mmCIF file of C-alpha atoms in Angstrom:
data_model
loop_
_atom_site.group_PDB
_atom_site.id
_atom_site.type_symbol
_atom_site.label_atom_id
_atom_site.label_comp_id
_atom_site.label_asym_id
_atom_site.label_seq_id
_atom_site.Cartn_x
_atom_site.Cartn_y
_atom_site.Cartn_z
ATOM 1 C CA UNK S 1 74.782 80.692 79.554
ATOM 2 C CA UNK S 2 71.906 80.313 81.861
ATOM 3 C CA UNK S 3 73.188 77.458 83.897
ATOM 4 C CA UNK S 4 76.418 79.416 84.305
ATOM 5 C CA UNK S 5 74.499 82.756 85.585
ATOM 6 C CA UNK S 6 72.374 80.375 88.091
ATOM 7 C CA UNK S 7 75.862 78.963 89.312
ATOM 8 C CA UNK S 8 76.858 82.845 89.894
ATOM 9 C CA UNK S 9 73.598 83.823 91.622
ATOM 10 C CA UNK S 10 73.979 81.336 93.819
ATOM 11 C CA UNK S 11 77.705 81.947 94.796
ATOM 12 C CA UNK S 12 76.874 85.690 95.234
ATOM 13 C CA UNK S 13 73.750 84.804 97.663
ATOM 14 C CA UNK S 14 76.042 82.051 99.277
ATOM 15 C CA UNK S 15 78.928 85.009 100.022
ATOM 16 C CA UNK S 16 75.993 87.351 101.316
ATOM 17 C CA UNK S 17 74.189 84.779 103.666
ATOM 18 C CA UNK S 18 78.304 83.769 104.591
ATOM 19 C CA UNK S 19 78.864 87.606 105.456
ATOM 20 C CA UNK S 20 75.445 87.658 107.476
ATOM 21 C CA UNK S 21 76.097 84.895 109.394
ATOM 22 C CA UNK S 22 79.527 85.542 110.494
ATOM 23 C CA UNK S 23 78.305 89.208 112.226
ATOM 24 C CA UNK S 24 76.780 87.637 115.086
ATOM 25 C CA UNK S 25 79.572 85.950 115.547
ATOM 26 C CA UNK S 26 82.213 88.412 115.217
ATOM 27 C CA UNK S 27 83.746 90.623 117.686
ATOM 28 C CA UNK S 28 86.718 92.151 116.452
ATOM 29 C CA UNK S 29 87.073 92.080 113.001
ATOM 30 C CA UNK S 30 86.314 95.729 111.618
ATOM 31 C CA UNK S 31 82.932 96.065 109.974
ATOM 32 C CA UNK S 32 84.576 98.182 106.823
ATOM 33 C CA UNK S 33 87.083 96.198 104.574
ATOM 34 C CA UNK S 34 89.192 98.994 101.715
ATOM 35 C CA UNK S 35 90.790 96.724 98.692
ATOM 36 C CA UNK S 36 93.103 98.843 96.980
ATOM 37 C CA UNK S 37 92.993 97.328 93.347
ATOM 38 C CA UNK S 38 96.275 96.557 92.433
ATOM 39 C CA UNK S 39 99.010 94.945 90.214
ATOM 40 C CA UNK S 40 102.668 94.351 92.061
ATOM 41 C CA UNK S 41 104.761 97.182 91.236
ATOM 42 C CA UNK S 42 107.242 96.139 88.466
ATOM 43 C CA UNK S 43 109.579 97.738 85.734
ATOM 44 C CA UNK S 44 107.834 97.634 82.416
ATOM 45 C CA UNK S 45 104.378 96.718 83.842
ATOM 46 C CA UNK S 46 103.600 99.429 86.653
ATOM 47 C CA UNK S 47 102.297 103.039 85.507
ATOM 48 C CA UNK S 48 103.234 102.505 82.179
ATOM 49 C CA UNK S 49 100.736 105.276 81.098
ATOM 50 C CA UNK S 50 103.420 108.034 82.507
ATOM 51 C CA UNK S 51 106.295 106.511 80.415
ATOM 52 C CA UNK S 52 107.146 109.525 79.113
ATOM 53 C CA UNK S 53 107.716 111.424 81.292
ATOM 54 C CA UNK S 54 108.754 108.735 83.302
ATOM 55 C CA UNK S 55 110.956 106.137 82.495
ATOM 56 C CA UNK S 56 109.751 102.432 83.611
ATOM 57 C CA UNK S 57 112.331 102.327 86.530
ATOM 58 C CA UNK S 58 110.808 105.157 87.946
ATOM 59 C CA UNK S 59 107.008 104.955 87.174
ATOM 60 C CA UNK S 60 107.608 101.362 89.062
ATOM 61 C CA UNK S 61 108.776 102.957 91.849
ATOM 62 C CA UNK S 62 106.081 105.084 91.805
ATOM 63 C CA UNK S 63 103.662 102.793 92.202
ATOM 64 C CA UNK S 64 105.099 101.346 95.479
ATOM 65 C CA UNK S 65 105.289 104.347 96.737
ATOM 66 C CA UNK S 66 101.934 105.110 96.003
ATOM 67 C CA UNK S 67 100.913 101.530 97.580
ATOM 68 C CA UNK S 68 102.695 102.504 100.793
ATOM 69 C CA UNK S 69 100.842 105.580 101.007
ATOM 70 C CA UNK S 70 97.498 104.677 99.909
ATOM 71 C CA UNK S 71 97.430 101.922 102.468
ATOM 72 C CA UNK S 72 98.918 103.882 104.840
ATOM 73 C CA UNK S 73 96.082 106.337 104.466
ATOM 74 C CA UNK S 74 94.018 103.422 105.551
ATOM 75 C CA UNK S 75 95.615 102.994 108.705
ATOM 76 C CA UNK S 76 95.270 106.590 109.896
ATOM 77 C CA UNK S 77 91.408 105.985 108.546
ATOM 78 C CA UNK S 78 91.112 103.424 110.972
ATOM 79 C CA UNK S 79 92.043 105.419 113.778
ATOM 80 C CA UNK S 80 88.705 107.150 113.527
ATOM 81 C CA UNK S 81 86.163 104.533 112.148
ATOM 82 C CA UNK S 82 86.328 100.550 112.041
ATOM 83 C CA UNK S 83 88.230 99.842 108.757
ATOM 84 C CA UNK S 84 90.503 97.025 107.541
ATOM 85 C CA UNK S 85 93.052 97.778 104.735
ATOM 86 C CA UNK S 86 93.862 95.467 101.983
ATOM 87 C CA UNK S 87 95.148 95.591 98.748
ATOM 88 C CA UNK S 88 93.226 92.848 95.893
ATOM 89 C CA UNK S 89 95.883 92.526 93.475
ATOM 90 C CA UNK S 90 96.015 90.188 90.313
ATOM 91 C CA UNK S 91 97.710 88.234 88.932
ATOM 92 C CA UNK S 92 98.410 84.804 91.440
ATOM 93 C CA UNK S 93 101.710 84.163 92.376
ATOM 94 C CA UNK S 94 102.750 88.018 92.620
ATOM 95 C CA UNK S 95 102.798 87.986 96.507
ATOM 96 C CA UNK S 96 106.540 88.281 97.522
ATOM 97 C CA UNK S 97 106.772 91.630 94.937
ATOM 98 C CA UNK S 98 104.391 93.180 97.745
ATOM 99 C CA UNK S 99 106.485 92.905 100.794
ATOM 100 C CA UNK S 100 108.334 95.985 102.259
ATOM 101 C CA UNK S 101 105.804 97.868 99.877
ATOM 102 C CA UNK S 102 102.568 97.878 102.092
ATOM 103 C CA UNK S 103 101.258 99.920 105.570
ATOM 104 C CA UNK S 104 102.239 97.000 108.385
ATOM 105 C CA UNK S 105 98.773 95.221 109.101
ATOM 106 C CA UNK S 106 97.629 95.473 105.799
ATOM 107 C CA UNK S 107 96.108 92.142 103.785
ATOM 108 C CA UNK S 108 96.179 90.515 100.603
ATOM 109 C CA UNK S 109 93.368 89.120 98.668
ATOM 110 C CA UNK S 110 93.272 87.901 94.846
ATOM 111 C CA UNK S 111 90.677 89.492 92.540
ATOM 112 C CA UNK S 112 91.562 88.331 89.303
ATOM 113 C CA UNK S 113 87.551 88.135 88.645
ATOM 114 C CA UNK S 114 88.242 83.923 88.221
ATOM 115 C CA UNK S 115 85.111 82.974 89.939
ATOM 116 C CA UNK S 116 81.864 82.768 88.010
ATOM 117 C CA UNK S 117 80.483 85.342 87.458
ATOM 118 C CA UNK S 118 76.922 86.939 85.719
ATOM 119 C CA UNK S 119 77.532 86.907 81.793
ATOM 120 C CA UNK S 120 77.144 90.365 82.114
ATOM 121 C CA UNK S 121 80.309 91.139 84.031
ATOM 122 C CA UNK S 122 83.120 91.872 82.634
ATOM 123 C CA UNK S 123 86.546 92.911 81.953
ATOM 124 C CA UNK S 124 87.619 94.930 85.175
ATOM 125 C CA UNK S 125 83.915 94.099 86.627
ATOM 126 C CA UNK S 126 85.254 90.656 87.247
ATOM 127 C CA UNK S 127 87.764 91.625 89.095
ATOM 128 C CA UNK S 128 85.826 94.403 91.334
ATOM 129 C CA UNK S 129 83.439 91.828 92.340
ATOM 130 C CA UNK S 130 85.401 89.272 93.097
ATOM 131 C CA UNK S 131 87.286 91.677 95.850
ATOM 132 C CA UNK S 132 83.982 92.962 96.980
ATOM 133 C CA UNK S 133 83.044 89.269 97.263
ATOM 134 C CA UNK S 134 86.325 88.272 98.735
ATOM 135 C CA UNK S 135 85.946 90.825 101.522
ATOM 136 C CA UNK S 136 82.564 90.571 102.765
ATOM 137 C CA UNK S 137 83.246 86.315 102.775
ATOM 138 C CA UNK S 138 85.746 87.087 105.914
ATOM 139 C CA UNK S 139 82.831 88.532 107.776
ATOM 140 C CA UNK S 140 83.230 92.420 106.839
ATOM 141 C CA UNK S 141 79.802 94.733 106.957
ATOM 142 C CA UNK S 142 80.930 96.571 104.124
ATOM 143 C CA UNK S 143 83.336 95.915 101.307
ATOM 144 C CA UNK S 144 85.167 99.068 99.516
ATOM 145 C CA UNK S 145 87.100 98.876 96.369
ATOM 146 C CA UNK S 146 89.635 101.620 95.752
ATOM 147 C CA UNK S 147 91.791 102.775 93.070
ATOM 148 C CA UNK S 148 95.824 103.063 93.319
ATOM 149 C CA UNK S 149 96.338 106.114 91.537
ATOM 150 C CA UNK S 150 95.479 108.817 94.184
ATOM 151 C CA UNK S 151 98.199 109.044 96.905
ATOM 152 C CA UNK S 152 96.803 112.423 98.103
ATOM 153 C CA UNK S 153 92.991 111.007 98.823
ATOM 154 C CA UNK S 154 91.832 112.896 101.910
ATOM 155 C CA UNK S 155 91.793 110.749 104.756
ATOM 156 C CA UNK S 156 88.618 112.032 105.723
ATOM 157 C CA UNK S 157 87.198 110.253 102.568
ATOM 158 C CA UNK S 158 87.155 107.026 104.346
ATOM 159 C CA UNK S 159 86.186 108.084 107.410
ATOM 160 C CA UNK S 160 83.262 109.123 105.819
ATOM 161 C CA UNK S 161 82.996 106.324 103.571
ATOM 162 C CA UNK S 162 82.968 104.092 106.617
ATOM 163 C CA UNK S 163 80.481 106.360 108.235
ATOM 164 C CA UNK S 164 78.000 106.244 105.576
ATOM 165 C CA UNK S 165 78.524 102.409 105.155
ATOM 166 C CA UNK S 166 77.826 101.691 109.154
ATOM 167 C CA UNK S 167 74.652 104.058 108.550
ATOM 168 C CA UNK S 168 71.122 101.336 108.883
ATOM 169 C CA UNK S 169 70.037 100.606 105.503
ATOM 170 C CA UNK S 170 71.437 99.690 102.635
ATOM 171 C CA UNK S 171 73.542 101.976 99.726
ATOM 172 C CA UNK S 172 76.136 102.276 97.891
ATOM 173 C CA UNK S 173 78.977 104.952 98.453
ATOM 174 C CA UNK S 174 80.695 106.510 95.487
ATOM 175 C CA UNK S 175 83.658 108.521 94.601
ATOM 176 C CA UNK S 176 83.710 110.008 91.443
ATOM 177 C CA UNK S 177 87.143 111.067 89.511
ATOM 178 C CA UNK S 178 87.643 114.075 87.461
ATOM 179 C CA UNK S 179 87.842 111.851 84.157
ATOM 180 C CA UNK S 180 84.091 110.390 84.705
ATOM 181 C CA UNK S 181 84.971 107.247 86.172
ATOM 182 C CA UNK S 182 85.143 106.283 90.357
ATOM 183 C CA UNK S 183 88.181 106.323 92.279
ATOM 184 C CA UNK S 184 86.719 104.550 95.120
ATOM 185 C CA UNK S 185 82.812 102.475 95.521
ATOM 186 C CA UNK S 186 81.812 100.711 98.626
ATOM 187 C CA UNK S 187 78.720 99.000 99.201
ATOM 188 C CA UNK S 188 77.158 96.237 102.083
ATOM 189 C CA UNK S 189 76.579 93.651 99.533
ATOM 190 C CA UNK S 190 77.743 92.273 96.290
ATOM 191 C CA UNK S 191 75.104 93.823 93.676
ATOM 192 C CA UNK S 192 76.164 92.349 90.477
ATOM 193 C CA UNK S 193 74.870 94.547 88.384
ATOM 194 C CA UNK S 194 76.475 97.510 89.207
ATOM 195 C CA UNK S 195 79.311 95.852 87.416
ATOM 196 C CA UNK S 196 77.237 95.128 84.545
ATOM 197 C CA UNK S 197 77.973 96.426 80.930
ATOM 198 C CA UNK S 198 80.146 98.963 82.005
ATOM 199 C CA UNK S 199 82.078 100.348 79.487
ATOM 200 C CA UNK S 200 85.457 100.682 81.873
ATOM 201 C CA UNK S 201 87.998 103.417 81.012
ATOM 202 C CA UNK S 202 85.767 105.769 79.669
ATOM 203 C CA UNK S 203 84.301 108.741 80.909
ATOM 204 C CA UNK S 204 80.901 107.201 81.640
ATOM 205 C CA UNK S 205 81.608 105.031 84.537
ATOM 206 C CA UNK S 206 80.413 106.330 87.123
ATOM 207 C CA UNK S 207 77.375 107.827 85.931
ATOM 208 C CA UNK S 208 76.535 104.716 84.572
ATOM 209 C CA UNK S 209 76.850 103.164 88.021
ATOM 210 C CA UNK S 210 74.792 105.794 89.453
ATOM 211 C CA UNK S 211 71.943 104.014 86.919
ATOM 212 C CA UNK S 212 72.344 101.197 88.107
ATOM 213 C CA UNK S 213 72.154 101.615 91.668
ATOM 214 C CA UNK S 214 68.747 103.637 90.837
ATOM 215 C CA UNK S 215 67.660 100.220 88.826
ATOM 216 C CA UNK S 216 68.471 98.619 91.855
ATOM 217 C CA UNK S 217 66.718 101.001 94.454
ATOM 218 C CA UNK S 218 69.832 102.076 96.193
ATOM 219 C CA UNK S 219 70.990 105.129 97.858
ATOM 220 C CA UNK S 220 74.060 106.854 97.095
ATOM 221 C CA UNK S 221 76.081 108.564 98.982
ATOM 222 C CA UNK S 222 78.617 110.996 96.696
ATOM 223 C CA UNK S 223 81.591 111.849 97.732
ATOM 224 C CA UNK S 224 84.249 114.875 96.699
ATOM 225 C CA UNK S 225 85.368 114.526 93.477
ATOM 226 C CA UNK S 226 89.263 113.866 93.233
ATOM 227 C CA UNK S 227 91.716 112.692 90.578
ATOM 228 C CA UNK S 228 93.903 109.853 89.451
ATOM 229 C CA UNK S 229 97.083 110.400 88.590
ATOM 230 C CA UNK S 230 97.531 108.812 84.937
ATOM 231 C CA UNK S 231 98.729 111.408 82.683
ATOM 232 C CA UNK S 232 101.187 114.125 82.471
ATOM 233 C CA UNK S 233 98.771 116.669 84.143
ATOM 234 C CA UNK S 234 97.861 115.223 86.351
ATOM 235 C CA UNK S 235 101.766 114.200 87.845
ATOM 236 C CA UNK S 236 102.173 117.615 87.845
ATOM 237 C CA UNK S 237 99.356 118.159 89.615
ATOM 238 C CA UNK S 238 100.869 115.478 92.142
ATOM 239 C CA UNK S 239 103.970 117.203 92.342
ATOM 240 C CA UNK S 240 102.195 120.666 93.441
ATOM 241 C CA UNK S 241 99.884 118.725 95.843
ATOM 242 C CA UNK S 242 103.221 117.002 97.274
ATOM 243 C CA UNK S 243 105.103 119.978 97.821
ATOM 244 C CA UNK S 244 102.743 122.495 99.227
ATOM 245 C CA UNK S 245 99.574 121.494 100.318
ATOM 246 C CA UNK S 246 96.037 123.579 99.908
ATOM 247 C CA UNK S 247 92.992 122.575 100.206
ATOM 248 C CA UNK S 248 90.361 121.358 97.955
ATOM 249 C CA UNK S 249 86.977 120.498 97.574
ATOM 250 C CA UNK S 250 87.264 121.867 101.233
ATOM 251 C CA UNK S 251 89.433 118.975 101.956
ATOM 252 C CA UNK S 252 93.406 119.114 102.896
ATOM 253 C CA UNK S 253 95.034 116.113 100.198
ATOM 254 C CA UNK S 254 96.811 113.237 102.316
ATOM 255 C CA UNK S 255 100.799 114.523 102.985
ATOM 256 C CA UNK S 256 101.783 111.151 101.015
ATOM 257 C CA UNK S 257 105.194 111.096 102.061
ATOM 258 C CA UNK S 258 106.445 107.728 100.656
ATOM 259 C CA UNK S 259 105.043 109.398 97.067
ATOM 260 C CA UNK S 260 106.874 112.470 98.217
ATOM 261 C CA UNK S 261 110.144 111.307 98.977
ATOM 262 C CA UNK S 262 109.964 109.161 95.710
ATOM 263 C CA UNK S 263 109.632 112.105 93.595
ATOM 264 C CA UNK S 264 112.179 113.838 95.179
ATOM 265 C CA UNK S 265 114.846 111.401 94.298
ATOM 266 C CA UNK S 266 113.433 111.536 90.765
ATOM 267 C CA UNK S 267 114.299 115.322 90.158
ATOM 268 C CA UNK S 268 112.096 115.407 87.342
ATOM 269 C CA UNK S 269 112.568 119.500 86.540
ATOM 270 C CA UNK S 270 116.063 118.987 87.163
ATOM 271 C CA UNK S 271 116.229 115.981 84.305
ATOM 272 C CA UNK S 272 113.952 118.755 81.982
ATOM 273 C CA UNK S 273 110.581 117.626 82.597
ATOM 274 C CA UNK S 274 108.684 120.385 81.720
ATOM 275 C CA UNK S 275 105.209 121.067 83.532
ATOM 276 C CA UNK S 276 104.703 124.398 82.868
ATOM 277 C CA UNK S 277 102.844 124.209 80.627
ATOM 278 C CA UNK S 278 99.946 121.955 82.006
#
């Protein structure tokens, strides 16, 4: 156990001095990298958490069309602040189910958390490191991970995440969902340990990142609250947000057209889907 932690350390310092080298040497790469975390959408396998209402068909083409927006978001991010979009997807060997389904530009990196990695990360912490790894090892300032379940994300989000992240000093930025979890964390190197003993899918997430940064002596930057879409509320919620869109948390929601159009051809009140009542 403590030859295989020494073996992490080591790759983790390796990746930083890697990232650290490669700045002075870079001149157009962007200094903000965004890995959407991500499985290929696929019948059966994709959104499977909104089957009901959905049927798999449907919550699978869901999820590309929440792919094409999310990273699309990215793109109109980077018209305002350095950013590179990617989406760090798992398993291997999933590629090809990705094409036609991503903003044009936008990269692919494995994070299936296969690397070593401290005995204390796990689960999902595997594979959040290993894109935040992954990203800063191709020369990136800053390395974001972000969720796929929130088409509407404000674009001024990551403009501001970028912002914070080209700020001197280093920090963490964090984006905390409704359920008590993050929808989005970026930081300037790979701190381990704010993947530690997480207990992942439960409402404590992201406070119990916010501890560990503190353990660690970071700042953090919060950002607005916003939601995932994972439930029946919160689809209908997606629906509204689609349709007519307010603001909130003194942000306007991305249009998300792609996630739009997709729900359109679903006619979900028209099939009996009732939201009324949530």
């Amino acid at each position: 156990m403590g030859c295989t932690f020494k073996i992490a350390a080591a790759q983790i310092a390796a990746a930083q001095t890697e990232a650290a080298e490669t700045v002075a040497a870079r001149t157009e790469a962007a200094c903000c990298a965004i890995g959407v975390m991500a499985k290929a959408p696929r019948a059966g396998f994709s959104k499977t958490r909104l089957c009901p209402p959905l049927q798999p068909d449907q919550a699978a083409l869901l999820s590309a069309a929440f792919l094409r927006d999310i990273t699309e978001n990215i793109a109109q991010a980077a018209r305002h602040a350095k950013l590179a979009g990617f989406v760090a997807y798992a398993p291997e060997g999933q590629e090809a189910l990705f094409e036609g389904h991503l903003a044009a530009g936008t990269g692919l990196l494995l994070a299936d958390g296969s690397p070593l990695m401290p005995p204390d990360v796990r689960g999902f912490g595997r594979c959040l490191l290993h894109a935040i790894l992954a990203m800063l090892a191709r020369g990136h300032d800053a390395a974001v991970v972000l969720n796929s379940d929130s088409p509407t994300l404000p674009t001024a989000v990551l403009v501001r995440t970028a912002a914070a992240l080209a700020a001197p000093g280093d920090r963490i930025v964090i984006g905390p969902a409704e359920d008590g979890g993050y929808y989005l964390l970026g930081m300037k190197a790979p701190h381990a340990h704010l993947f530690a003993e997480i207990a992942w899918s439960t409402e404590s997430v992201a406070q119990t990142t916010r501890t560990r940064a503190a353990q660690l002596g970071l700042e953090v930057v919060e950002l607005p609250v916003w939601y995932d879409v994972d439930d029946q509320a919160a689809l209908a919620r997606l629906l509204g947000d689609t349709t007519t869109q307010e603001m909130c948390n003194g942000l306007l929601p991305y249009a998300a057209p792609f996630t739009a159009a997709a729900l359109k051809r679903m006619t979900l009140r028209e099939q009996g889907v009732d939201f009324a009542a949530e």
